[in-house]
CSV table of C-alpha atoms in Angstrom, one decimal:
chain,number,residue,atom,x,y,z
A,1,UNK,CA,33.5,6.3,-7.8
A,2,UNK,CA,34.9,4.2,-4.6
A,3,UNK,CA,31.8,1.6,-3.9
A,4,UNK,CA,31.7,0.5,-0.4
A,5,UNK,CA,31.1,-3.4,0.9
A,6,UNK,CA,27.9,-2.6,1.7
A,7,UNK,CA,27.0,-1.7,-2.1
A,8,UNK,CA,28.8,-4.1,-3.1
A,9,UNK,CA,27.0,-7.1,-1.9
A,10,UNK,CA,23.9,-5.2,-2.6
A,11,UNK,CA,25.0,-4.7,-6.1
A,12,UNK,CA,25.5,-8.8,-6.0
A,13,UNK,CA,22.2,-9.5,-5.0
A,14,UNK,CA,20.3,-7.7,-7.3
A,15,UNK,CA,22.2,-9.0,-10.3
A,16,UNK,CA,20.8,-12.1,-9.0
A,17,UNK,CA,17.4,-11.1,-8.9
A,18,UNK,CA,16.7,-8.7,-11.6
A,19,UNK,CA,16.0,-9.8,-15.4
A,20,UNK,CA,17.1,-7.6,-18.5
A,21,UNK,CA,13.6,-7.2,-20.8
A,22,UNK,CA,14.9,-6.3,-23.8
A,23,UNK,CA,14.0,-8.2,-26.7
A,24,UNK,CA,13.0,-7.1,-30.5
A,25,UNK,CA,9.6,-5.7,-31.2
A,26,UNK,CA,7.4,-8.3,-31.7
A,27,UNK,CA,9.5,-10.9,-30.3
A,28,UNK,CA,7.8,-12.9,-27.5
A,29,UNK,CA,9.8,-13.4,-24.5
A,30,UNK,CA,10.1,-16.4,-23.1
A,31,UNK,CA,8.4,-17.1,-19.9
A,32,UNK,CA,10.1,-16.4,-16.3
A,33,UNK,CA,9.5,-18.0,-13.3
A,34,UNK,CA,8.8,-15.2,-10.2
A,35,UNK,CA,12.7,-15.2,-8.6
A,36,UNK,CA,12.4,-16.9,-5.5
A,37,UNK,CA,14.6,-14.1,-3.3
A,38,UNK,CA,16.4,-14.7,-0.7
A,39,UNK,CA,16.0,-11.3,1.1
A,40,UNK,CA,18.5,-9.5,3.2
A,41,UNK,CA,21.7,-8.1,3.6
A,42,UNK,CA,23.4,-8.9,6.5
A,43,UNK,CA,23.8,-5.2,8.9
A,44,UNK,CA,27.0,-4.9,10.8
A,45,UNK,CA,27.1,-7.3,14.3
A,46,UNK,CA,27.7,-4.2,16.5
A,47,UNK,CA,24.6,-2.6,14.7
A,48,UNK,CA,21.7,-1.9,17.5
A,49,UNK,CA,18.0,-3.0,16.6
A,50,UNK,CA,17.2,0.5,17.1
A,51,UNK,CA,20.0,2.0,15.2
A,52,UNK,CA,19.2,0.0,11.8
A,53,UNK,CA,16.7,1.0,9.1
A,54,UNK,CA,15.1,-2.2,7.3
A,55,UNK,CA,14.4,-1.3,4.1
A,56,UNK,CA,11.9,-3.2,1.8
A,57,UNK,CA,12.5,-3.1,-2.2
A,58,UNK,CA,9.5,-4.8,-4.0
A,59,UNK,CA,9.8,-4.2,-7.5
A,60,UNK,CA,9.6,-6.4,-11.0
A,61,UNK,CA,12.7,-9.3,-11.5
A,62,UNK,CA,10.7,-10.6,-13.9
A,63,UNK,CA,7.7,-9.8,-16.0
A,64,UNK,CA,7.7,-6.7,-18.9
A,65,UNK,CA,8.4,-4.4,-16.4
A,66,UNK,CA,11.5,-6.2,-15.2
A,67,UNK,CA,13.9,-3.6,-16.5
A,68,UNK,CA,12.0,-0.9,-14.9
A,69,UNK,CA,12.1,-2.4,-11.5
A,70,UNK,CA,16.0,-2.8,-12.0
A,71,UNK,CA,16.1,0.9,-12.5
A,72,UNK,CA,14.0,1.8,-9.2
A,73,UNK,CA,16.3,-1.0,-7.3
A,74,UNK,CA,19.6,0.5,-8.2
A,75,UNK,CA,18.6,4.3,-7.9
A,76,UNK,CA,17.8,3.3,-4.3
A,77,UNK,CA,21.5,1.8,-3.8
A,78,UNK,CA,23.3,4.7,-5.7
A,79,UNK,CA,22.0,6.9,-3.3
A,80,UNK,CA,22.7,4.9,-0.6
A,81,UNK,CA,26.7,4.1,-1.5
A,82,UNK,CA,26.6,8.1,-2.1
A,83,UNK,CA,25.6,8.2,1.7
A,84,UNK,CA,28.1,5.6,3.0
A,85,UNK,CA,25.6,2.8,3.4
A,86,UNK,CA,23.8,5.2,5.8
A,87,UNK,CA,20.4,7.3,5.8
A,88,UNK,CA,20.0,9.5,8.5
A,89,UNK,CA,22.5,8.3,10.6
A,90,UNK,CA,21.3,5.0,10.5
A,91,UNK,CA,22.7,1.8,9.3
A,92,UNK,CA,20.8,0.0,6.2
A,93,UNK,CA,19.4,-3.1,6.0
A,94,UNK,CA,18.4,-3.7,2.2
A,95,UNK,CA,15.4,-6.7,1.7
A,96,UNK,CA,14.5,-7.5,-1.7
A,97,UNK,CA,11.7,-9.4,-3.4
A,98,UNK,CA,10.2,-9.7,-7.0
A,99,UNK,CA,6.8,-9.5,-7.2
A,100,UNK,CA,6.7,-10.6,-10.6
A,101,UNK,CA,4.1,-7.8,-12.1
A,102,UNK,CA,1.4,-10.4,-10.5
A,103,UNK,CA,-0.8,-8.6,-8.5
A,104,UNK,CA,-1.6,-11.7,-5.8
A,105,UNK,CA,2.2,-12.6,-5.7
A,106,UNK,CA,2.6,-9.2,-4.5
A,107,UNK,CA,0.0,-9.2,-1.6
A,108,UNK,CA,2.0,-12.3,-0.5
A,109,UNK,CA,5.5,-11.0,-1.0
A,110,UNK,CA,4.3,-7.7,0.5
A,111,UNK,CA,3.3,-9.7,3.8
A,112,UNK,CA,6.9,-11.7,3.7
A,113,UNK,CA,8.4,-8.2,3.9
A,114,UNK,CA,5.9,-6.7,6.2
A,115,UNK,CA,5.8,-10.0,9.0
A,116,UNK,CA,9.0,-12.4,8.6
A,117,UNK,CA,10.9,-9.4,7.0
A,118,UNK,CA,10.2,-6.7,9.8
A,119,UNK,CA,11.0,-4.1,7.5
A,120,UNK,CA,10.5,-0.4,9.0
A,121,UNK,CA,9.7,0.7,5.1
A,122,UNK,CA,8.6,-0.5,1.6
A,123,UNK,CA,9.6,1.0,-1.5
A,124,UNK,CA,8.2,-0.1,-4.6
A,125,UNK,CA,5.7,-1.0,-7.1
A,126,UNK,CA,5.6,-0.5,-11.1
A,127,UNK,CA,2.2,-1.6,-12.6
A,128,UNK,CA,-0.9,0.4,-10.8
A,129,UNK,CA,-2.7,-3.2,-11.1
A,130,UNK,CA,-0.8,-4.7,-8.7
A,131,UNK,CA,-0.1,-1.4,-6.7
A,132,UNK,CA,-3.8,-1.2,-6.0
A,133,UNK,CA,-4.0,-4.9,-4.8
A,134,UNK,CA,-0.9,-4.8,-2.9
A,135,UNK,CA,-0.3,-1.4,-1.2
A,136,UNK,CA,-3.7,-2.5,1.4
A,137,UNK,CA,-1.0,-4.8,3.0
A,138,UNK,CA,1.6,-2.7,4.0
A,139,UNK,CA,-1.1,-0.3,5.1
A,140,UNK,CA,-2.8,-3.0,7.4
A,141,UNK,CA,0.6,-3.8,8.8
A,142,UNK,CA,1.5,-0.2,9.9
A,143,UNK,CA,4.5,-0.1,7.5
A,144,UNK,CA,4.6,3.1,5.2
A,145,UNK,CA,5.1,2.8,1.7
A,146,UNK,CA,7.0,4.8,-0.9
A,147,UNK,CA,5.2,3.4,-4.5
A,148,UNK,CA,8.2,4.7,-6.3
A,149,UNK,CA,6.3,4.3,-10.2
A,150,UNK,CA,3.1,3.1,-10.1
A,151,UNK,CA,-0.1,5.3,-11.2
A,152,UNK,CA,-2.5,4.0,-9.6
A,153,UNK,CA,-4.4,7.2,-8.8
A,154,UNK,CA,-6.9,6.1,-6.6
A,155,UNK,CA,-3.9,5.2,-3.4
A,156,UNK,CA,-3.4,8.9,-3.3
A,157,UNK,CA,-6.9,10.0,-4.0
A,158,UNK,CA,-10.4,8.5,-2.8
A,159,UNK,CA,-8.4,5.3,-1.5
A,160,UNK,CA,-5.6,7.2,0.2
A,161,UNK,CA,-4.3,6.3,3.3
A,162,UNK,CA,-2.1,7.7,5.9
A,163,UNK,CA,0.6,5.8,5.6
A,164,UNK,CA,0.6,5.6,1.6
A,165,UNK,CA,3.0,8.1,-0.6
A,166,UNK,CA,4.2,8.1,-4.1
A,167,UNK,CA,7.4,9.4,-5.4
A,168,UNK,CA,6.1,9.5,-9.2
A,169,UNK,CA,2.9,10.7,-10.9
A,170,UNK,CA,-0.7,9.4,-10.6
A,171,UNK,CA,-1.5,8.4,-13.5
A,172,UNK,CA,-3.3,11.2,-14.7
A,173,UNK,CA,-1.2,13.9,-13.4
A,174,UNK,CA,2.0,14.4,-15.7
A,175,UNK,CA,-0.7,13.6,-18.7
A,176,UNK,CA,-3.1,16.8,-17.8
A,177,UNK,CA,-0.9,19.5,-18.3
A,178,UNK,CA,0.0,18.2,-21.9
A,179,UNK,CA,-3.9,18.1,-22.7
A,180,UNK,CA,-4.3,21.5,-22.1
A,181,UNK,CA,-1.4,22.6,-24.0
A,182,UNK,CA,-2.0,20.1,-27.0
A,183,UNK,CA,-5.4,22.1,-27.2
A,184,UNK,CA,-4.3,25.3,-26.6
A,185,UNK,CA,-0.8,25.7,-27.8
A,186,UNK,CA,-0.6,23.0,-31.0
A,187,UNK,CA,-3.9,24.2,-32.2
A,188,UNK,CA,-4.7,20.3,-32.4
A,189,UNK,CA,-8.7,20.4,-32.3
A,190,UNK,CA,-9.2,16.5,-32.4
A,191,UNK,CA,-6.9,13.9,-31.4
A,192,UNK,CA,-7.5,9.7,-31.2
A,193,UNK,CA,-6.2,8.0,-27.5
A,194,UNK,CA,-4.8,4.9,-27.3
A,195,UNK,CA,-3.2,3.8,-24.2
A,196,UNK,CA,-2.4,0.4,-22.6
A,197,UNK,CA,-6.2,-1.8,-21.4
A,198,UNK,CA,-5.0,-1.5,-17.7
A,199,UNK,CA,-5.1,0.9,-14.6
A,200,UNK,CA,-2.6,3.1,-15.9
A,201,UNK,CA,-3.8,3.6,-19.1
A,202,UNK,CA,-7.0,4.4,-18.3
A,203,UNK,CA,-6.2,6.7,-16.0
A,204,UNK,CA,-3.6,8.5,-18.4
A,205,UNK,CA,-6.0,8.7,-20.8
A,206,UNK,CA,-8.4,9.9,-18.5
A,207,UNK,CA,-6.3,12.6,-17.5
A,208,UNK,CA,-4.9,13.5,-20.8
A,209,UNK,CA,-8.6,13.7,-22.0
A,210,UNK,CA,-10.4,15.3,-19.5
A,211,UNK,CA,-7.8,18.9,-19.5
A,212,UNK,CA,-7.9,18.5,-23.5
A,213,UNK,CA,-11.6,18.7,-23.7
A,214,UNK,CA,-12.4,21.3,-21.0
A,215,UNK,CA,-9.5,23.4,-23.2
A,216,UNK,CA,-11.8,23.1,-25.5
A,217,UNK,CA,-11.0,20.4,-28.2
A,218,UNK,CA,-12.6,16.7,-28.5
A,219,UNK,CA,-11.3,13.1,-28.5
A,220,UNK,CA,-12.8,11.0,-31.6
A,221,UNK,CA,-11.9,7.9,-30.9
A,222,UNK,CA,-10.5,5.4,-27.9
A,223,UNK,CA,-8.4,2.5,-28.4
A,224,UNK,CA,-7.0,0.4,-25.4
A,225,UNK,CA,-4.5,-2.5,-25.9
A,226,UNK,CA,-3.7,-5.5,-23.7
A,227,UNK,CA,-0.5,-5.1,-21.5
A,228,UNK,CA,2.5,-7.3,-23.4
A,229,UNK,CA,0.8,-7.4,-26.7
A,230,UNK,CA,3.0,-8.5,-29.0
A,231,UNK,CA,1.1,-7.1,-32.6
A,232,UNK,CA,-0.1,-3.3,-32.4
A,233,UNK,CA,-0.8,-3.1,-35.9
A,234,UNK,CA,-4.5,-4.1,-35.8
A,235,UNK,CA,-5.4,-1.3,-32.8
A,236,UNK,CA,-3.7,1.4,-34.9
A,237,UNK,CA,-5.1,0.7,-38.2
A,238,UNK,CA,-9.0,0.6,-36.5
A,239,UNK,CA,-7.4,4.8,-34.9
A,240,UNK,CA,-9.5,7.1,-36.4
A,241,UNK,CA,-7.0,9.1,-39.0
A,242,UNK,CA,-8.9,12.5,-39.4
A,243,UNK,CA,-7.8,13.5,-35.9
A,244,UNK,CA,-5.5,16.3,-36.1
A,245,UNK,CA,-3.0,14.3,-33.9
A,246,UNK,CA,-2.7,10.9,-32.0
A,247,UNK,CA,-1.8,10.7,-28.1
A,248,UNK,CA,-0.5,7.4,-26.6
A,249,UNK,CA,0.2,5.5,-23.1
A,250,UNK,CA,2.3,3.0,-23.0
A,251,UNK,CA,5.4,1.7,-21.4
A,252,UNK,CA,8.5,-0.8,-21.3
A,253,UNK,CA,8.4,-3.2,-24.2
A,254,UNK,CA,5.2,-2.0,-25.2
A,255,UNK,CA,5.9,1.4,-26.1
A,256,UNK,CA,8.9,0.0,-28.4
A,257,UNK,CA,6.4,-2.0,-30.1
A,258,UNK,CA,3.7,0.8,-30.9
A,259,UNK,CA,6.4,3.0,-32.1
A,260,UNK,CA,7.6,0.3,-34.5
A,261,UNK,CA,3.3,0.2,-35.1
A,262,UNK,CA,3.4,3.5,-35.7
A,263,UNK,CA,5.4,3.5,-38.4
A,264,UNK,CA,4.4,0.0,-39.9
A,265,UNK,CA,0.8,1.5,-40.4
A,266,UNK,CA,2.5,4.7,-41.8
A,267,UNK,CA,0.1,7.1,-39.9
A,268,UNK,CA,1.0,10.2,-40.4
A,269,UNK,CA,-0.4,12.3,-37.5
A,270,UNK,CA,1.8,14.1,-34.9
A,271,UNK,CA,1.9,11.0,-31.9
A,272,UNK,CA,1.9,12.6,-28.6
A,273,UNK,CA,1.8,10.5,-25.2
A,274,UNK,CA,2.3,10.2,-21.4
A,275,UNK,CA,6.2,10.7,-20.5
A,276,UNK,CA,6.3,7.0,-20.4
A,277,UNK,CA,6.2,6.3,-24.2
A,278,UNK,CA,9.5,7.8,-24.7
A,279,UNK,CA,11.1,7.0,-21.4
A,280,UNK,CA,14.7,7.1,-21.3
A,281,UNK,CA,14.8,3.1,-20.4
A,282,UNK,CA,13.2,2.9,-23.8
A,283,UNK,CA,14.3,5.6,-26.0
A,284,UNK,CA,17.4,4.2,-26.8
A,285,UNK,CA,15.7,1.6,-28.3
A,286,UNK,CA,13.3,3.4,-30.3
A,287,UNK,CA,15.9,5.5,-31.5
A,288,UNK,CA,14.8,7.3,-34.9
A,289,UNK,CA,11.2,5.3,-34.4
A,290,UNK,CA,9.9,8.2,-31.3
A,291,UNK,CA,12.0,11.2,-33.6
A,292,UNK,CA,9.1,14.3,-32.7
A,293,UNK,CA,7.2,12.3,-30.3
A,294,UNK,CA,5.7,15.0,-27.9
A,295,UNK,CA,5.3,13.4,-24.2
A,296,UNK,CA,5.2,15.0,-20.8
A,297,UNK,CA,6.4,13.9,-17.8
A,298,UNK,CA,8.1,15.3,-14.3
A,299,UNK,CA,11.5,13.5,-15.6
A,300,UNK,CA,14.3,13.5,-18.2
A,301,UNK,CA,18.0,13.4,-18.0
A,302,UNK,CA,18.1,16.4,-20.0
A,303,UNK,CA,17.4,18.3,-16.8
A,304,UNK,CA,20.0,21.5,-16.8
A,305,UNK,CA,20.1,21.3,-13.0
A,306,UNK,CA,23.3,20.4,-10.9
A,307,UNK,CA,21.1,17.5,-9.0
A,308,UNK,CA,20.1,16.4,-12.5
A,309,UNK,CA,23.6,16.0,-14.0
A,310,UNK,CA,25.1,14.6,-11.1
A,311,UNK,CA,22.5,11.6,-10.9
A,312,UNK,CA,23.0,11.1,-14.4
A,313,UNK,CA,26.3,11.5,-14.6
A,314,UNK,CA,26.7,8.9,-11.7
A,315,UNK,CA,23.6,6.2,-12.9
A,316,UNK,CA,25.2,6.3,-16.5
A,317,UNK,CA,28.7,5.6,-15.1
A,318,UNK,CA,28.3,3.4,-12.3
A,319,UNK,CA,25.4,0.9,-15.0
A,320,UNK,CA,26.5,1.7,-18.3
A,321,UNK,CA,22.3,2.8,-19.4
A,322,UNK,CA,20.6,5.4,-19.3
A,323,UNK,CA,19.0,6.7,-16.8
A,324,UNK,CA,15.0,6.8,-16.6
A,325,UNK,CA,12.4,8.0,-14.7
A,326,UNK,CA,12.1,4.9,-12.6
A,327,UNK,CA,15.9,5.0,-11.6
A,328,UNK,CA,15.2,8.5,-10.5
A,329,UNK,CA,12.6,7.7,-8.4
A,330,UNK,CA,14.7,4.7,-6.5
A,331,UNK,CA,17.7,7.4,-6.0
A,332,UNK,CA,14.8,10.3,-5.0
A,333,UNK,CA,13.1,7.9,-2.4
A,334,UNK,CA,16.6,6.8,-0.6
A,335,UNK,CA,16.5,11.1,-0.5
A,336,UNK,CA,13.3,11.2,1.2
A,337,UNK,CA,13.7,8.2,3.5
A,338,UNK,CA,16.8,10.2,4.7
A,339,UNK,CA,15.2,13.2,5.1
A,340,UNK,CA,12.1,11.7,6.8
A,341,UNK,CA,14.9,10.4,9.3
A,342,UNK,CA,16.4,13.8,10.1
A,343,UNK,CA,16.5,14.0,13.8
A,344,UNK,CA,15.3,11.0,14.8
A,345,UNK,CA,16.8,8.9,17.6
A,346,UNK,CA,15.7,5.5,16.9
A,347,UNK,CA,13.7,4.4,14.3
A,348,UNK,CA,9.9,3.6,14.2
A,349,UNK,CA,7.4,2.7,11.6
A,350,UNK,CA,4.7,5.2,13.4
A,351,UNK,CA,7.5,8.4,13.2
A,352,UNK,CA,8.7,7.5,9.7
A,353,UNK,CA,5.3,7.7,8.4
A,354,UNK,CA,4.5,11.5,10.4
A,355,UNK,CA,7.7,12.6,9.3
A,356,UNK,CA,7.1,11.4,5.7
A,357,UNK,CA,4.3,14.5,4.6
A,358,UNK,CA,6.8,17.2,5.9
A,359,UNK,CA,9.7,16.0,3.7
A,360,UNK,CA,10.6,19.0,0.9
A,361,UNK,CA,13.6,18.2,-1.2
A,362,UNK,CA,15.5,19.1,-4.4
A,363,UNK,CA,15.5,15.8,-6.2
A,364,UNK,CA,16.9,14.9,-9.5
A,365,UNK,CA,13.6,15.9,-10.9
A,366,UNK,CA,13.4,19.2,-9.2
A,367,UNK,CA,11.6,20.0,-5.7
A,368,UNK,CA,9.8,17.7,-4.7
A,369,UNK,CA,7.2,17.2,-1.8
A,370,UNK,CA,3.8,16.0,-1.0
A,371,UNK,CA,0.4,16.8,-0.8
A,372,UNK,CA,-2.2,16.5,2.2
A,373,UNK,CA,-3.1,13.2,0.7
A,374,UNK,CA,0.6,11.7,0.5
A,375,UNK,CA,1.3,12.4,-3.8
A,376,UNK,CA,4.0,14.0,-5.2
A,377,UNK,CA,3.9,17.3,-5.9
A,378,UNK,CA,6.8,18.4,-8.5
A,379,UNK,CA,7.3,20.1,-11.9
A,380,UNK,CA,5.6,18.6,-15.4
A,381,UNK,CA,7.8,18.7,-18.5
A,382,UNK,CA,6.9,18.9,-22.4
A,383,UNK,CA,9.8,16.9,-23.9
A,384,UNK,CA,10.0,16.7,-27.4
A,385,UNK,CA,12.5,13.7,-29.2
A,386,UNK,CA,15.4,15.5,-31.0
A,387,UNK,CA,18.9,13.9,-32.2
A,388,UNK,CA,22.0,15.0,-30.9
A,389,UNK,CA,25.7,14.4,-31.5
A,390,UNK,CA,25.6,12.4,-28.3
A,391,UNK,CA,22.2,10.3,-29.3
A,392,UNK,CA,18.5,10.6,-29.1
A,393,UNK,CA,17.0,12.6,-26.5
A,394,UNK,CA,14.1,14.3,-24.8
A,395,UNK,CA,14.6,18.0,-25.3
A,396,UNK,CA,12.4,19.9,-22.8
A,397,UNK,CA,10.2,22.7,-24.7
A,398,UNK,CA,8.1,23.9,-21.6
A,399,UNK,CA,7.7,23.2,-17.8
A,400,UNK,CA,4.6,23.9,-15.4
A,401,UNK,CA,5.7,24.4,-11.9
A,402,UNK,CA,4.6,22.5,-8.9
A,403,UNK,CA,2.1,20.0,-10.5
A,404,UNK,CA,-0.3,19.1,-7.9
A,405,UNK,CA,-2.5,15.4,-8.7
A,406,UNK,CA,-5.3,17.5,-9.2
A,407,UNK,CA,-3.8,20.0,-12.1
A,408,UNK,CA,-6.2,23.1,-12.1
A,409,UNK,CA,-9.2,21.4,-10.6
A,410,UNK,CA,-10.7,22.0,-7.2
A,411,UNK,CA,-9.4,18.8,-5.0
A,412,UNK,CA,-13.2,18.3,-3.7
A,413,UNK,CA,-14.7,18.5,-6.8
A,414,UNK,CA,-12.3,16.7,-8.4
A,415,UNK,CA,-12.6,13.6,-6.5
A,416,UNK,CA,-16.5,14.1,-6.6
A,417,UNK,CA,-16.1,13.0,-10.4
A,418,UNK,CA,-16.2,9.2,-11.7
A,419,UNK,CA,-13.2,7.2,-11.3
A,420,UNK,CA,-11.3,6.8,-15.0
A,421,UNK,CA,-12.1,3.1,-15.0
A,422,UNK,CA,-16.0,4.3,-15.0
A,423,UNK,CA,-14.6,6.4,-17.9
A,424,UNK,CA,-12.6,4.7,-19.8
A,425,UNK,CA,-14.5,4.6,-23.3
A,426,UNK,CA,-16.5,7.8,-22.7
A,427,UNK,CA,-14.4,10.0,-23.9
A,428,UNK,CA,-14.9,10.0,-27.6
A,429,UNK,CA,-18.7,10.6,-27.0
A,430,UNK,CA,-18.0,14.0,-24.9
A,431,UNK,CA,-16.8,12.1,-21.6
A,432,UNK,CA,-18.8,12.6,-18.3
């Protein structure tokens, strides 16, 4: 398709700023120095302060979650060169940084945005650690924030605050729905967790776990993993192999190199997980390695859906890879900024964030809105890895509807319950 000179130089900057993480299982990357980011694109001279959106993009450059940060940064400017450079009549201003997956570098990069930056919103944030040490800033400044992948459950739960919403799942939501139906549909009466030693994992696990034993069936054992190791063998070889079936979280690099675990140890067990595993930023990667995984997640370019095959069809085209759930969520948040914009005559940080929790659109994924406490709410998907003529791919085999953060538990009772990190551990001896 035509690409403006607005995308263009947008396009030009992030090739800069963004670094490809693909590298072998196993293989240690080198290290990367944060990308010190010049940040801006320049808005048109006749361009009005008050007619111009300043939009924030803090997402990974560098880190093992660089590729995924990529994928939210150029989602964003698909939309936007779809648009015409413009989002609710307004002209864009695109500031970029990398905050590097380190959670201080964040807070400071977050403030650059928030103070020299003057962005009107932020849009961003990959690995719940750093989401839960960085969101506080834009919050304190009066900027809303869009976190676009990050978990993090507690920003949209006990820690919420008004000016906070996520695009993607809390950690534990998209991983619920999948423990009740692992129980209760596969039959599978035991299963052994192991998910990535951070936020995120044990919040996935915490979710996956607590629907899949109030179903009914137990977790025997609990095995969390440092974030970038390099050798999975020894964690799967300690999983307890009577379970009925294993369920995983973990993403990026990682979740190529437990797959290639996986199949090192030769476990035999069905390996079911959190969307994440089998990712479509990943999957063509693991290839034959996640053939059967079972994963759920609000996501997959299999979607049958005219929104669905049009972002695909355009992300594939216009980048050349496939598109994930994190380029979905870029392209899906340029949506809602543009909705949240509908009708306004100037823009303002205070207005974008009231409009915000009355956005309702049909994203790539599906509807999609949000909850009095600022989440997505959206549709969950059981996705099972089948081959195709055309390549490896996650077939969906069953949807819920509308997928609230709090699955089928009571909101106030829910977040009366320990926080996963209290959890994380308990699960194989019967959980709280």
């Amino acid at each position: 398709m035509p690409r403006g000179p607005l995308l263009l130089a947008l396009l030009a900057l992030v090739g800069l700023l963004t670094v490809a993480c693909e590298q072998a299982p196993g293989e240690q990357p080198p290290p990367e120095e944060p990308e010190e980011v010049e940040v801006g694109v320049a808005a048109p001279d006749d361009v009005d302060g008050a007619d111009l959106l300043r939009v924030g993009l803090l997402n990974p450059a560098t880190g093992p979650f660089a590729a995924l940060g990529e994928d939210v940064d150029d989602g964003f400017l698909l939309y936007l060169d779809e648009a015409g450079g413009e989002l609710g009549g307004f002209a864009v201003e695109v500031l970029i940084e990398d905050e590097a997956n380190d959670p201080d570098l964040a807070a400071e990069r977050a403030a650059e945005l928030a103070e020299g930056g003057g962005i009107d919103i932020a849009i961003g944030f990959v690995n719940s650690r750093v989401a839960y040490e960085a969101a506080s800033v834009f919050a304190s400044a009066g900027v809303p924030l869009l976190i676009t992948v990050a978990g993090a459950d507690d920003l949209t739960q006990r820690d919420a605050d008004p000016s906070v919403f996520r695009l993607s799942y809390t950690s534990s939501q998209d991983a619920m729905p999948l423990g009740a139906y692992a129980c209760e549909e596969f039959g599978y009466e035991t299963v052994s967790v192991v998910a990535l030693d951070y936020a995120f994992g044990w919040e996935a696990a915490g979710g996956f776990a607590r629907a899949y034993t109030d179903a009914g069936c137990e977790v025997v054992d609990e095995r969390y993993v440092p974030l970038d190791e390099q050798d999975w063998v020894p964690f799967l070889q300690e999983l307890d192999d009577g379970a009925d079936a294993v369920w995983a979280a973990a993403a990026g690099p990682d979740a190529i190199r437990l797959l290639q675990a996986y199949e090192d140890v030769g476990i035999g067990l069905p390996l079911i997980g959190h969307g994440a595993l089998t990712d479509e930023e990943v999957l063509a990667q693991q290839q034959a390695l996640a053939d059967g995984v079972v994963t759920s997640l609000h996501f997959a370019a299999t979607l049958d859906t005219p929104e669905a095959r049009a972002f695909v069809e355009a992300f594939e085209e216009g980048h050349g890879r496939p598109a994930s759930r994190a380029a979905e969520a870029g392209y899906a948040a340029a949506m809602v900024v543009e909705e949240a914009l509908a009708g306004h005559e100037q823009v303002s940080r205070a207005r974008l964030i009231h409009s915000l929790g009355d956005v309702d659109v049909v994203a790539p994924r599906g509807r999609l809105r949000f909850d009095e406490f600022g989440q997505a709410v959206h549709d969950v998907h059981v996705r099972e890895v089948t081959a195709t003529p055309e390549g490896w791919q996650n077939t969906i085999v069953e949807t819920f509807e509308d997928v609230s953060q709090f699955w089928r538990y009571d909101p106030e009772e829910y977040l009366e319950l320990p926080r996963y990190e209290e959890l994380r551990g308990t699960w194989q001896h019967g959980g709280p």
